[in-house]
Amino acid sequence: MAKNLNYQFDFEIGYLVKSPCLQCQQRQAFPQCADTCSLLDQIHAVLAEAVSCTQRV
């Protein structure tokens, strides 16, 4: 079964104003905690489906 892809342009998604890691309770474990962080996984999933709106030369 094929996954139904729902791409969005990068301007529709927006951008991060500051790192979510700055106020994380696990900050003292950074960067080792990044591999197991569910919040970073969610952010990566959204960004991975983004289509860039900038022209590439």
PDB file of C-alpha atoms in Angstrom:
ATOM      1  CA  MET A   1       0.000   0.000   0.000  1.00  0.00           C
ATOM      2  CA  ALA A   2       1.447   3.350  -1.038  1.00  0.00           C
ATOM      3  CA  LYS A   3       1.674   6.160   1.495  1.00  0.00           C
ATOM      4  CA  ASN A   4      -0.516   9.147   0.677  1.00  0.00           C
ATOM      5  CA  LEU A   5       1.989  12.017   0.594  1.00  0.00           C
ATOM      6  CA  ASN A   6       0.743  15.462   1.527  1.00  0.00           C
ATOM      7  CA  TYR A   7       3.529  17.848   0.594  1.00  0.00           C
ATOM      8  CA  GLN A   8       3.490  21.468   1.756  1.00  0.00           C
ATOM      9  CA  PHE A   9       5.616  24.373   0.615  1.00  0.00           C
ATOM     10  CA  ASP A  10       8.157  25.650   3.109  1.00  0.00           C
ATOM     11  CA  PHE A  11       6.352  29.004   3.385  1.00  0.00           C
ATOM     12  CA  GLU A  12       3.181  27.157   4.491  1.00  0.00           C
ATOM     13  CA  ILE A  13       5.037  25.378   7.285  1.00  0.00           C
ATOM     14  CA  GLY A  14       6.931  28.373   8.631  1.00  0.00           C
ATOM     15  CA  TYR A  15      10.159  28.276  10.577  1.00  0.00           C
ATOM     16  CA  LEU A  16      11.376  27.783  14.119  1.00  0.00           C
ATOM     17  CA  VAL A  17      11.860  30.986  16.081  1.00  0.00           C
ATOM     18  CA  LYS A  18      14.104  29.260  18.609  1.00  0.00           C
ATOM     19  CA  SER A  19      15.350  25.775  19.259  1.00  0.00           C
ATOM     20  CA  PRO A  20      12.922  23.560  21.187  1.00  0.00           C
ATOM     21  CA  CYS A  21      15.985  22.216  23.015  1.00  0.00           C
ATOM     22  CA  LEU A  22      16.625  25.510  24.858  1.00  0.00           C
ATOM     23  CA  GLN A  23      13.920  24.919  27.460  1.00  0.00           C
ATOM     24  CA  CYS A  24      13.917  21.113  27.402  1.00  0.00           C
ATOM     25  CA  GLN A  25      14.227  19.268  30.700  1.00  0.00           C
ATOM     26  CA  GLN A  26      16.738  16.900  29.049  1.00  0.00           C
ATOM     27  CA  ARG A  27      19.017  19.753  27.861  1.00  0.00           C
ATOM     28  CA  GLN A  28      21.940  18.575  29.980  1.00  0.00           C
ATOM     29  CA  ALA A  29      22.048  15.389  27.866  1.00  0.00           C
ATOM     30  CA  PHE A  30      22.278  17.294  24.545  1.00  0.00           C
ATOM     31  CA  PRO A  31      23.298  16.266  21.869  1.00  0.00           C
ATOM     32  CA  GLN A  32      23.082  12.580  22.851  1.00  0.00           C
ATOM     33  CA  CYS A  33      19.356  12.952  23.559  1.00  0.00           C
ATOM     34  CA  ALA A  34      18.596  14.098  19.999  1.00  0.00           C
ATOM     35  CA  ASP A  35      18.419  10.536  18.665  1.00  0.00           C
ATOM     36  CA  THR A  36      15.596   9.626  21.054  1.00  0.00           C
ATOM     37  CA  CYS A  37      13.703  12.941  21.169  1.00  0.00           C
ATOM     38  CA  SER A  38      10.094  12.607  19.998  1.00  0.00           C
ATOM     39  CA  LEU A  39       9.683  16.380  19.536  1.00  0.00           C
ATOM     40  CA  LEU A  40      12.684  16.548  17.197  1.00  0.00           C
ATOM     41  CA  ASP A  41      11.318  13.505  15.338  1.00  0.00           C
ATOM     42  CA  GLN A  42       8.028  15.333  14.768  1.00  0.00           C
ATOM     43  CA  ILE A  43       9.822  18.455  13.531  1.00  0.00           C
ATOM     44  CA  HIS A  44      11.995  16.404  11.174  1.00  0.00           C
ATOM     45  CA  ALA A  45       8.920  14.595   9.796  1.00  0.00           C
ATOM     46  CA  VAL A  46       7.207  17.893   8.945  1.00  0.00           C
ATOM     47  CA  LEU A  47      10.335  19.392   7.392  1.00  0.00           C
ATOM     48  CA  ALA A  48      11.093  16.237   5.386  1.00  0.00           C
ATOM     49  CA  GLU A  49       7.768  16.573   3.556  1.00  0.00           C
ATOM     50  CA  ALA A  50       8.305  20.249   2.728  1.00  0.00           C
ATOM     51  CA  VAL A  51       8.818  21.411  -0.827  1.00  0.00           C
ATOM     52  CA  SER A  52      11.207  24.343  -1.158  1.00  0.00           C
ATOM     53  CA  CYS A  53       9.775  27.435  -2.838  1.00  0.00           C
ATOM     54  CA  THR A  54      13.197  28.897  -3.652  1.00  0.00           C
ATOM     55  CA  GLN A  55      14.598  28.660  -7.134  1.00  0.00           C
ATOM     56  CA  ARG A  56      17.685  26.485  -7.463  1.00  0.00           C
ATOM     57  CA  VAL A  57      20.270  27.474 -10.029  1.00  0.00           C
TER      58      VAL A  57
END
